[in-house]
Amino acid sequence: MTECLFHNVPSHISLILGVTDGRMWHSLADVLILLAAAIVLGTIAEQLKQSAILGYIAAGTLVGPNLLGWVSDRQSIFDLAELGVALLLFAIGLEFSLTRLRRLGRIPLLAGIFQILFTLLAGLAVSILLGFSVSEALAIGATIALSSTACVVRMLNDRAELDAPHGRTALGILLVQDMAVIPLMLIITALVGKGTAADITVQLAVSLTLAVLFVAVFYGLFNYVLPRLLELSSLRRNRDFPILLAMVMAAGSAWAAHRLGLSPALGAFVAGVLLAISPFATQIRSDVQPLKTVLVTLFFAAVGMFGDLNWVVDHLALVLATVAAIVIGKMLITFGVAWFCGQPWQFALGTGLCLAQVGEFSFVLATVARGTTANPGILSESTFRLIVSTTIATLLLTPYLIQLAPAAANLIRKLGRRNQNKEPLQDAPQITELESSRETDSDLILILGFGPAGQRVAGELLQVGLKKIVVIDLNHENLQIASQYGLRSQLGDATQIEVLEHAGLYRSRLVITTLPSTTVCRQIIYLVRQLAPGTALYVRCRYHLHHWQLLAAGADVVVDEEEYVGECLAKQILESPLLPLLLNAKQKPDQPGNSHA
């Protein structure tokens, strides 16, 4: 009946009425099914004291085309979910200033180059011994040389181990691997028959030139154009504009890198690092957080969709043997190159455990190497399925390996008595510096809002010697005043968790909210009580009507403006010369002679 009604409707009227072929809604249904399954299985994984990532991957496998078949268009989902990896690296980059990036040192760079080279050669040699052709063996070596940036960085960040010795080295090696995606892709493309050695050389030179151009353009954009744009009063008044701008910058950096033939994830990370020196970095990171969370979850679910449980069951022994060989082999190779490049061996072992998996970009390399039905590549269908199954299996093992890394480092440190007094000293200054900085900031005072009220509070606190104060405000001019006070300041929305965490909420003893909005104050009270329940919370209340609401929400002290104004007015009257006159006027009718009785 519906089809008859709209059969003769003109196309422009159909668009107005929303009558479409339904492809968009079908894709949205696929995304919703994946996310719903990820919520359910991710929650189950957390209840079982496991990483939620395991649940996300399992969700994709369950509803994917190879099992229940509820979601079939896995490639489109995977293409969309790749943006999640880019947003994850963009957010991590916002935490890395150029100084902090340089602190990674030469070890990750050298170890990354050697790790890719030796893993590729090991995969090539073993594959040839097993009877594969040289071109197919080279493709296999290239796919297993890469580790999972999304999984490792997500786990290390959640465990607060990106600044640990093994975490810093693992991150550096992952960045080198992301840079290696382009040359590896060019090599596999040439092996499939779509290019020559000369083409590869030319393309590498072009990619290098474009990478330099990318960095230069984004450096100028983030350091000269963006600050002036974000200081516009219209952007400060309307919170929608900064959020939209943050999304455009995050997704735009990934898109620009992709258009230039570079790794979108690496391009997003570089853009984040360049933006990290800006005072707006923390707020931008907070603004992209919701979309990043959705797309990263979708990414892990999309990875699971490539799994085929029936094929794995039929070839279980082969899959298990391959997984064991890759995990042990990559762990030993990464451990060896990290130790050879100068990392203490207990931390090198932790780095090896973190990177003992096959990465998400291996799906891309394997797909190119397999080719299409019309133009077959160098990988057979069975080899392609083995690579996909092995990749998913190693990703499922990654959370356990990362959890094992610190414990293994401590165990090796205890057993290695001879090296205990020498090698750990190389990383000891950085660890001590990090720990000491945390200790010295354990008595922070956060002032949320630095208008006239916040400035008066800060002035009084400074006079009594309290100097460990961090100011959070969305007004750039107020932050300039805070810097004149000599205070640490951060541009951001105090109602967002990321902003409060970055400012040091977990290390604060006192939070002072001087913002006039009661709704905003209630949101802040809820977040502070949720994240740092032991922190004292002093709150400004504009209207007496909301006084008890804020106390009930969890504030320790509420300063009621209307009540305080009344007290101040009464005090001024009682101290003014007008008081005796008022008292005399009150007594005159009662004096003798003035009575009409």
XYZ file of C-alpha atoms in Angstrom:
597
model
C 0.000 0.000 0.000
C 2.796 2.387 0.914
C 4.628 1.655 -2.311
C 1.464 2.482 -4.300
C 0.989 5.757 -2.467
C 4.528 7.006 -3.166
C 5.064 5.383 -6.566
C 4.430 8.564 -8.521
C 5.856 11.047 -6.036
C 8.499 13.316 -7.675
C 12.053 12.885 -6.425
C 12.332 16.335 -4.846
C 9.095 15.798 -2.929
C 10.341 12.381 -1.838
C 13.406 13.984 -0.305
C 11.251 16.465 1.582
C 9.006 13.730 2.918
C 11.975 11.592 3.885
C 11.039 8.828 1.458
C 14.409 7.175 0.717
C 15.609 3.772 -0.315
C 16.429 3.012 3.338
C 20.177 2.419 2.970
C 21.067 5.040 5.532
C 18.653 3.587 8.076
C 19.934 0.079 7.359
C 23.502 1.239 8.084
C 22.322 2.965 11.251
C 20.606 -0.245 12.328
C 23.900 -2.132 11.857
C 25.740 0.394 14.007
C 23.084 0.268 16.729
C 23.105 -3.538 16.789
C 26.892 -3.559 17.126
C 26.903 -0.955 19.889
C 24.072 -2.664 21.773
C 25.868 -6.013 21.616
C 29.096 -4.292 22.698
C 27.338 -2.798 25.733
C 25.955 -6.170 26.786
C 29.104 -8.240 26.273
C 31.391 -5.451 27.458
C 29.420 -5.264 30.706
C 29.630 -9.031 31.100
C 33.405 -8.878 30.559
C 33.739 -6.166 33.218
C 31.615 -8.222 35.630
C 34.025 -11.111 35.076
C 36.950 -8.774 35.913
C 38.104 -8.741 32.279
C 38.754 -5.888 29.863
C 35.675 -4.503 28.124
C 37.624 -4.707 24.853
C 37.218 -8.485 24.960
C 33.461 -8.009 25.114
C 33.486 -5.560 22.215
C 35.404 -7.953 19.952
C 33.193 -10.869 21.008
C 30.113 -8.770 20.217
C 31.288 -8.183 16.659
C 31.994 -11.880 16.167
C 28.586 -12.846 17.583
C 26.390 -10.536 15.463
C 28.727 -10.523 12.446
C 28.184 -12.209 9.078
C 29.967 -15.421 10.059
C 27.749 -16.306 13.050
C 24.311 -14.769 13.649
C 24.498 -12.596 10.535
C 22.610 -9.643 12.044
C 25.263 -7.258 10.663
C 26.756 -8.076 7.273
C 28.413 -4.938 5.856
C 31.601 -5.282 7.850
C 33.861 -3.293 5.509
C 31.708 -0.155 5.660
C 31.499 -0.446 9.447
C 35.268 -0.927 9.659
C 35.907 2.129 7.457
C 33.729 4.257 9.750
C 35.277 2.794 12.882
C 38.793 3.670 11.672
C 37.911 7.244 12.556
C 37.702 6.061 16.164
C 41.365 5.043 16.081
C 42.241 8.467 14.680
C 40.254 10.238 17.421
C 41.925 8.060 20.055
C 45.384 9.031 18.794
C 44.281 12.682 18.500
C 43.184 12.678 22.159
C 46.435 10.998 23.237
C 48.403 13.534 21.199
C 46.705 16.369 23.093
C 48.367 14.988 26.240
C 51.807 15.036 24.573
C 53.613 18.311 24.187
C 56.632 18.379 21.888
C 58.815 18.375 24.995
C 57.133 15.266 26.344
C 57.398 13.606 22.933
C 61.128 14.317 22.820
C 61.382 12.710 26.255
C 60.596 9.385 24.644
C 64.203 9.459 23.473
C 65.974 7.498 20.752
C 65.139 4.049 22.138
C 61.589 3.855 20.720
C 62.690 5.134 17.300
C 65.539 2.663 16.893
C 63.622 -0.173 18.520
C 60.634 0.476 16.251
C 62.738 0.305 13.095
C 64.529 -2.860 14.178
C 61.319 -4.469 15.451
C 59.561 -4.030 12.092
C 62.603 -5.211 10.140
C 63.351 -8.295 12.246
C 59.699 -9.331 12.611
C 59.177 -9.026 8.871
C 62.318 -11.081 8.178
C 61.336 -13.708 10.761
C 57.876 -14.036 9.250
C 59.412 -14.239 5.786
C 61.889 -16.949 6.779
C 59.378 -19.122 8.652
C 56.801 -18.813 5.871
C 59.323 -19.868 3.220
C 60.318 -22.865 5.352
C 56.635 -23.835 5.516
C 56.387 -23.828 1.723
C 54.958 -20.407 0.900
C 56.193 -18.446 -2.100
C 58.549 -15.513 -1.526
C 55.908 -12.884 -2.358
C 53.275 -14.524 -0.119
C 55.834 -14.965 2.669
C 56.778 -11.285 2.416
C 53.114 -10.288 2.701
C 52.718 -12.501 5.770
C 55.809 -10.971 7.368
C 54.510 -7.455 6.695
C 51.110 -8.169 8.274
C 52.509 -9.666 11.485
C 55.145 -6.926 11.870
C 52.505 -4.409 13.003
C 50.969 -4.251 16.480
C 47.642 -2.775 17.582
C 47.880 0.953 18.252
C 44.229 1.181 19.264
C 44.259 -1.715 21.715
C 47.638 -1.058 23.344
C 47.241 2.712 23.679
C 43.705 2.330 25.022
C 44.800 -0.224 27.635
C 47.932 1.681 28.692
C 45.980 4.917 28.959
C 43.234 3.311 31.043
C 45.871 1.785 33.340
C 47.811 5.096 33.564
C 50.949 3.367 32.241
C 51.722 5.539 29.205
C 54.348 7.300 31.323
C 55.789 4.055 32.664
C 59.107 2.977 31.072
C 57.535 0.102 29.123
C 54.565 2.310 28.183
C 56.739 5.091 26.738
C 58.752 2.664 24.644
C 55.644 0.803 23.467
C 54.014 4.067 22.383
C 57.134 5.141 20.483
C 57.382 1.805 18.661
C 53.680 1.974 17.766
C 54.171 5.420 16.241
C 57.052 4.096 14.151
C 54.834 1.207 13.032
C 52.123 3.651 11.979
C 54.706 5.484 9.882
C 55.716 2.163 8.335
C 52.170 1.393 7.131
C 52.618 3.434 3.950
C 55.884 1.799 2.725
C 54.562 -1.661 3.642
C 51.375 -0.929 1.713
C 53.406 0.206 -1.282
C 55.536 -2.963 -1.174
C 52.486 -5.250 -1.047
C 50.807 -3.278 -3.838
C 53.912 -3.773 -5.973
C 53.926 -7.513 -5.209
C 50.302 -7.798 -6.256
C 51.344 -6.340 -9.583
C 50.193 -2.752 -9.419
C 53.524 -1.032 -9.114
C 57.271 -1.219 -9.587
C 60.320 -0.483 -7.476
C 60.651 2.919 -9.134
C 57.017 3.690 -8.344
C 57.617 2.786 -4.702
C 60.654 5.095 -4.471
C 58.805 8.004 -6.040
C 55.748 7.476 -3.848
C 57.875 7.325 -0.688
C 59.541 10.628 -1.605
C 56.163 12.200 -2.294
C 54.762 10.874 1.016
C 57.726 12.295 2.939
C 57.296 15.699 1.294
C 53.571 15.714 2.008
C 54.214 14.715 5.625
C 56.501 17.743 6.101
C 53.882 19.950 4.443
C 51.181 18.490 6.714
C 53.171 19.287 9.865
C 53.996 22.817 8.687
C 50.399 23.685 7.779
C 48.908 22.330 10.989
C 51.614 23.987 13.094
C 50.722 27.368 11.624
C 46.988 26.686 11.916
C 47.077 25.604 15.562
C 49.549 28.233 16.771
C 48.479 31.359 14.886
C 44.942 30.982 13.539
C 43.180 28.811 16.117
C 44.043 30.876 19.256
C 42.572 34.018 17.712
C 39.516 32.122 16.568
C 38.812 30.588 19.986
C 39.166 33.944 21.717
C 36.156 35.340 19.851
C 33.397 36.351 22.233
C 30.756 34.467 20.208
C 32.664 31.219 20.714
C 32.912 31.845 24.447
C 29.211 32.570 24.801
C 27.949 29.571 22.834
C 29.368 26.189 23.897
C 28.139 24.587 20.670
C 30.748 26.366 18.550
C 33.874 25.150 20.398
C 32.516 21.585 20.376
C 31.877 21.709 16.637
C 35.306 23.242 16.080
C 36.955 20.485 18.128
C 35.223 17.788 16.078
C 36.257 19.476 12.826
C 39.889 19.668 13.963
C 40.018 16.057 15.169
C 38.304 14.482 12.180
C 39.783 17.017 9.757
C 43.366 16.175 10.715
C 42.692 12.469 10.067
C 40.992 13.253 6.754
C 43.811 15.554 5.648
C 46.417 12.889 6.429
C 44.410 10.297 4.498
C 44.059 12.605 1.485
C 47.808 13.132 1.496
C 48.405 9.376 1.458
C 49.525 9.258 5.093
C 48.256 7.208 8.019
C 45.079 8.903 9.348
C 45.823 7.755 12.895
C 49.383 9.072 12.760
C 48.208 12.329 11.193
C 45.643 12.791 13.959
C 48.298 12.104 16.594
C 50.685 14.658 15.082
C 47.868 17.217 14.955
C 47.109 16.530 18.614
C 50.768 16.992 19.599
C 50.942 20.292 17.711
C 47.759 21.434 19.435
C 48.915 20.282 22.890
C 50.846 23.498 23.518
C 47.623 25.484 23.175
C 45.683 26.401 26.348
C 42.581 24.988 24.648
C 43.986 21.439 24.427
C 42.261 20.023 27.501
C 38.833 21.370 26.555
C 39.168 20.110 22.973
C 40.150 16.665 24.273
C 37.071 16.683 26.475
C 34.796 17.782 23.629
C 35.842 14.932 21.312
C 35.607 12.348 24.104
C 31.981 11.209 23.513
C 32.427 10.645 19.774
C 35.787 8.988 20.370
C 34.266 6.568 22.874
C 31.497 5.552 20.466
C 33.780 5.071 17.467
C 36.546 3.244 19.352
C 33.947 0.831 20.721
C 32.584 0.422 17.213
C 36.097 -0.231 15.950
C 36.726 -3.187 18.255
C 33.287 -4.585 17.428
C 34.073 -4.201 13.709
C 37.334 -6.109 14.208
C 35.348 -8.951 15.752
C 33.087 -9.075 12.693
C 35.977 -10.423 10.619
C 36.150 -13.536 12.796
C 34.757 -16.855 11.562
C 34.275 -19.255 14.461
C 33.344 -22.162 12.195
C 36.614 -21.851 10.300
C 38.577 -21.500 13.540
C 36.999 -24.650 14.981
C 37.831 -26.588 11.817
C 41.459 -25.387 11.942
C 41.872 -25.008 15.692
C 45.312 -26.644 15.964
C 46.706 -24.486 13.158
C 45.295 -21.281 14.672
C 46.598 -22.064 18.170
C 50.064 -22.918 16.871
C 50.185 -19.711 14.803
C 48.993 -17.578 17.716
C 51.605 -19.097 20.039
C 54.370 -18.594 17.466
C 53.409 -14.938 16.843
C 52.964 -13.983 20.502
C 56.195 -15.634 21.644
C 58.139 -14.548 18.571
C 57.061 -10.891 18.666
C 57.596 -10.712 22.418
C 61.167 -12.029 22.073
C 61.982 -9.835 19.071
C 60.604 -6.667 20.717
C 62.324 -7.524 23.989
C 65.615 -8.105 22.164
C 65.605 -4.917 20.100
C 64.441 -2.745 23.040
C 67.193 -4.160 25.247
C 69.760 -3.826 22.458
C 68.782 -0.167 21.950
C 69.424 0.606 25.619
C 66.241 -0.061 27.565
C 66.748 -1.978 30.843
C 65.885 -5.586 30.236
C 63.064 -5.840 32.770
C 61.294 -2.914 31.082
C 62.156 -4.314 27.651
C 60.267 -7.467 28.628
C 57.243 -5.361 29.568
C 57.429 -3.626 26.181
C 57.615 -6.990 24.437
C 54.503 -8.217 26.247
C 52.600 -5.065 25.295
C 53.360 -5.461 21.574
C 53.013 -9.244 21.198
C 49.923 -9.045 18.972
C 48.989 -8.408 15.345
C 47.536 -4.954 14.708
C 44.391 -3.607 13.113
C 46.215 -2.312 10.048
C 47.116 -5.908 9.277
C 43.515 -6.299 8.101
C 44.173 -3.610 5.498
C 47.472 -5.133 4.358
C 45.992 -8.628 4.212
C 42.979 -7.393 2.226
C 45.236 -5.719 -0.349
C 47.439 -8.826 -0.552
C 44.392 -11.079 -1.074
C 43.131 -8.989 -3.969
C 39.648 -9.388 -5.427
C 37.752 -12.072 -7.297
C 38.429 -10.347 -10.591
C 42.078 -9.626 -9.742
C 43.443 -12.255 -7.301
C 46.380 -11.220 -5.149
C 49.276 -13.084 -3.580
C 47.466 -14.424 -0.491
C 45.234 -17.478 -0.755
C 41.815 -17.466 0.911
C 42.923 -19.924 3.606
C 46.008 -17.850 4.431
C 43.879 -14.716 4.610
C 41.451 -16.398 7.014
C 44.370 -17.623 9.135
C 45.780 -14.087 9.390
C 42.376 -12.649 10.319
C 41.715 -15.357 12.927
C 45.201 -15.002 14.386
C 44.896 -11.221 14.571
C 41.638 -11.404 16.500
C 43.018 -14.089 18.828
C 46.123 -12.034 19.660
C 43.961 -8.958 20.264
C 41.894 -10.980 22.720
C 45.108 -11.918 24.539
C 46.455 -8.350 24.606
C 44.672 -7.135 27.796
C 46.119 -10.075 29.726
C 49.613 -9.496 28.340
C 49.495 -5.785 29.219
C 48.319 -6.595 32.739
C 51.227 -9.017 33.006
C 53.839 -6.485 31.841
C 54.417 -4.565 35.134
C 54.393 -7.762 37.203
C 56.874 -9.398 34.840
C 59.130 -6.331 35.026
C 59.096 -6.421 38.829
C 59.783 -10.158 38.879
C 62.702 -9.850 36.481
C 64.046 -6.922 38.505
C 64.065 -9.045 41.659
C 65.651 -12.005 39.904
C 68.248 -9.925 38.081
C 70.310 -9.060 41.160
C 73.394 -8.306 39.143
C 71.678 -5.709 36.990
C 69.362 -4.401 39.681
C 71.756 -1.711 40.880
C 72.805 -0.555 37.420
C 70.228 -0.728 34.685
C 67.132 0.577 36.492
C 69.028 3.779 37.232
C 68.625 4.810 33.600
C 64.905 5.305 34.031
C 64.964 6.115 37.744
C 65.310 9.920 37.376
C 62.200 10.097 35.206
C 60.199 7.872 37.543
C 61.368 9.785 40.598
C 60.573 13.069 38.905
C 57.085 11.886 38.033
C 56.394 10.561 41.511
C 57.807 13.630 43.222
C 55.653 15.913 41.083
C 52.602 13.957 42.138
C 53.587 14.208 45.782
C 54.141 17.956 45.677
C 50.737 18.473 44.064
C 48.847 16.456 46.666
C 47.381 19.583 48.349
C 45.894 21.283 45.322
C 43.062 23.782 45.528
C 40.826 24.019 42.466
C 38.976 27.266 41.815
C 36.230 26.769 39.230
C 35.421 30.120 37.687
C 37.761 33.106 37.950
C 35.480 36.092 37.738
C 35.461 38.729 40.490
C 34.429 36.157 43.110
C 37.125 33.670 42.117
C 39.759 36.406 42.014
C 38.820 37.577 45.515
C 39.048 34.007 46.849
C 42.437 33.478 45.213
C 43.758 36.753 46.581
C 42.772 35.850 50.140
C 44.280 32.356 49.844
C 47.536 33.709 48.440
C 47.854 36.155 51.341
C 47.862 33.299 53.855
C 50.467 31.345 51.829
C 48.286 28.863 49.923
C 49.867 28.835 46.469
C 49.027 25.393 45.043
C 45.987 26.691 43.215
C 44.677 25.643 39.800
C 42.087 27.818 38.068
C 39.563 26.478 35.544
C 37.616 28.913 33.395
C 36.221 29.171 29.869
C 37.056 32.873 29.599
C 40.535 33.425 28.198
C 40.731 36.911 29.742
C 40.114 35.491 33.222
C 42.925 32.993 32.663
C 45.267 35.840 31.786
C 44.376 37.444 35.118
C 45.095 34.125 36.835
C 48.537 34.033 35.241
C 49.171 37.548 36.565
C 48.384 36.162 40.025
C 51.059 33.537 39.356
C 48.509 30.702 39.367
C 48.310 27.617 37.185
C 45.310 27.908 34.917
C 43.429 25.709 32.498
C 40.873 26.644 29.901
C 37.936 24.255 30.065
C 34.376 23.454 31.047
C 34.387 22.335 34.684
C 31.281 20.193 34.152
C 33.279 17.679 32.113
C 35.216 14.831 33.699
C 38.224 15.122 31.398
C 38.785 18.761 32.382
C 38.562 18.066 36.121
C 40.853 15.023 35.890
C 43.458 16.913 33.883
C 43.415 19.792 36.380
C 44.249 17.365 39.180
C 40.949 16.668 40.934
C 42.251 13.364 42.332
C 45.113 15.214 44.077
C 43.078 18.142 45.374
C 42.072 18.780 48.972
C 39.610 21.564 48.234
C 37.354 22.533 45.309
C 35.861 26.027 45.285
C 33.031 26.699 42.825
C 32.362 30.399 42.172
C 30.127 29.871 39.144
C 26.705 31.572 39.431
C 24.575 28.881 37.747
C 22.897 26.516 40.201
C 22.506 23.848 37.514
C 26.214 23.964 36.709
C 27.084 23.825 40.425
C 24.945 20.717 40.909
C 26.678 19.009 37.975
C 30.079 19.852 39.431
C 29.078 18.632 42.895
C 27.942 15.325 41.407
C 31.210 14.859 39.489
C 33.410 15.774 42.454
C 31.534 13.464 44.794
C 31.726 10.674 42.208
C 35.416 11.074 41.342
C 36.917 12.402 44.591
C 34.464 11.876 47.456
C 37.006 12.907 50.101
C 37.623 16.355 48.620
C 36.140 19.353 50.457
C 33.659 21.268 48.306
C 32.793 24.951 48.825
C 30.036 26.255 46.546
C 28.601 29.625 45.660
C 24.790 29.901 45.760
C 23.211 32.831 43.972
C 19.677 32.513 45.325
C 18.594 31.417 48.799
C 15.963 29.191 47.192
C 18.718 26.768 46.058
C 20.744 26.768 49.279
C 19.428 23.471 50.632
C 19.441 21.857 47.196
C 23.207 22.331 46.941
C 23.755 21.045 50.462
C 21.631 17.994 49.676
C 23.615 17.450 46.466
C 26.805 17.045 48.500
C 28.400 20.471 49.044
C 30.270 20.869 52.333
C 29.826 24.648 52.561
C 27.352 26.794 50.634
C 27.842 30.555 50.559
C 24.363 32.025 50.081
C 24.590 35.339 48.193
C 21.206 36.651 49.299
C 21.837 35.754 52.928
C 25.367 37.137 52.764
C 24.159 40.371 51.139
C 21.588 40.741 53.909
C 24.234 40.246 56.588
C 26.586 42.743 54.903
C 23.866 45.356 54.529
C 22.837 44.952 58.169
C 26.480 45.194 59.257
C 26.990 48.371 57.225
C 23.885 49.918 58.751
C 24.899 48.977 62.295
C 28.350 50.505 61.760
C 27.142 53.666 60.007
C 26.566 57.148 61.580
C 22.933 56.761 60.664
C 22.300 54.206 63.432
C 22.169 56.743 66.369
C 19.738 58.916 64.427
C 17.513 55.935 63.765
C 17.620 54.951 67.446
C 16.782 58.530 68.551
C 13.893 58.661 66.113
C 12.564 55.432 67.592
C 12.850 56.756 71.198
C 11.291 60.200 70.649
C 7.643 59.103 70.709
C 8.204 57.411 74.061
C 9.865 60.418 75.747
C 7.858 62.439 78.388
C 6.057 65.443 76.935
C 5.617 63.890 73.544
C 2.775 61.705 74.637
C -0.823 62.703 73.807
C -2.234 60.488 76.512
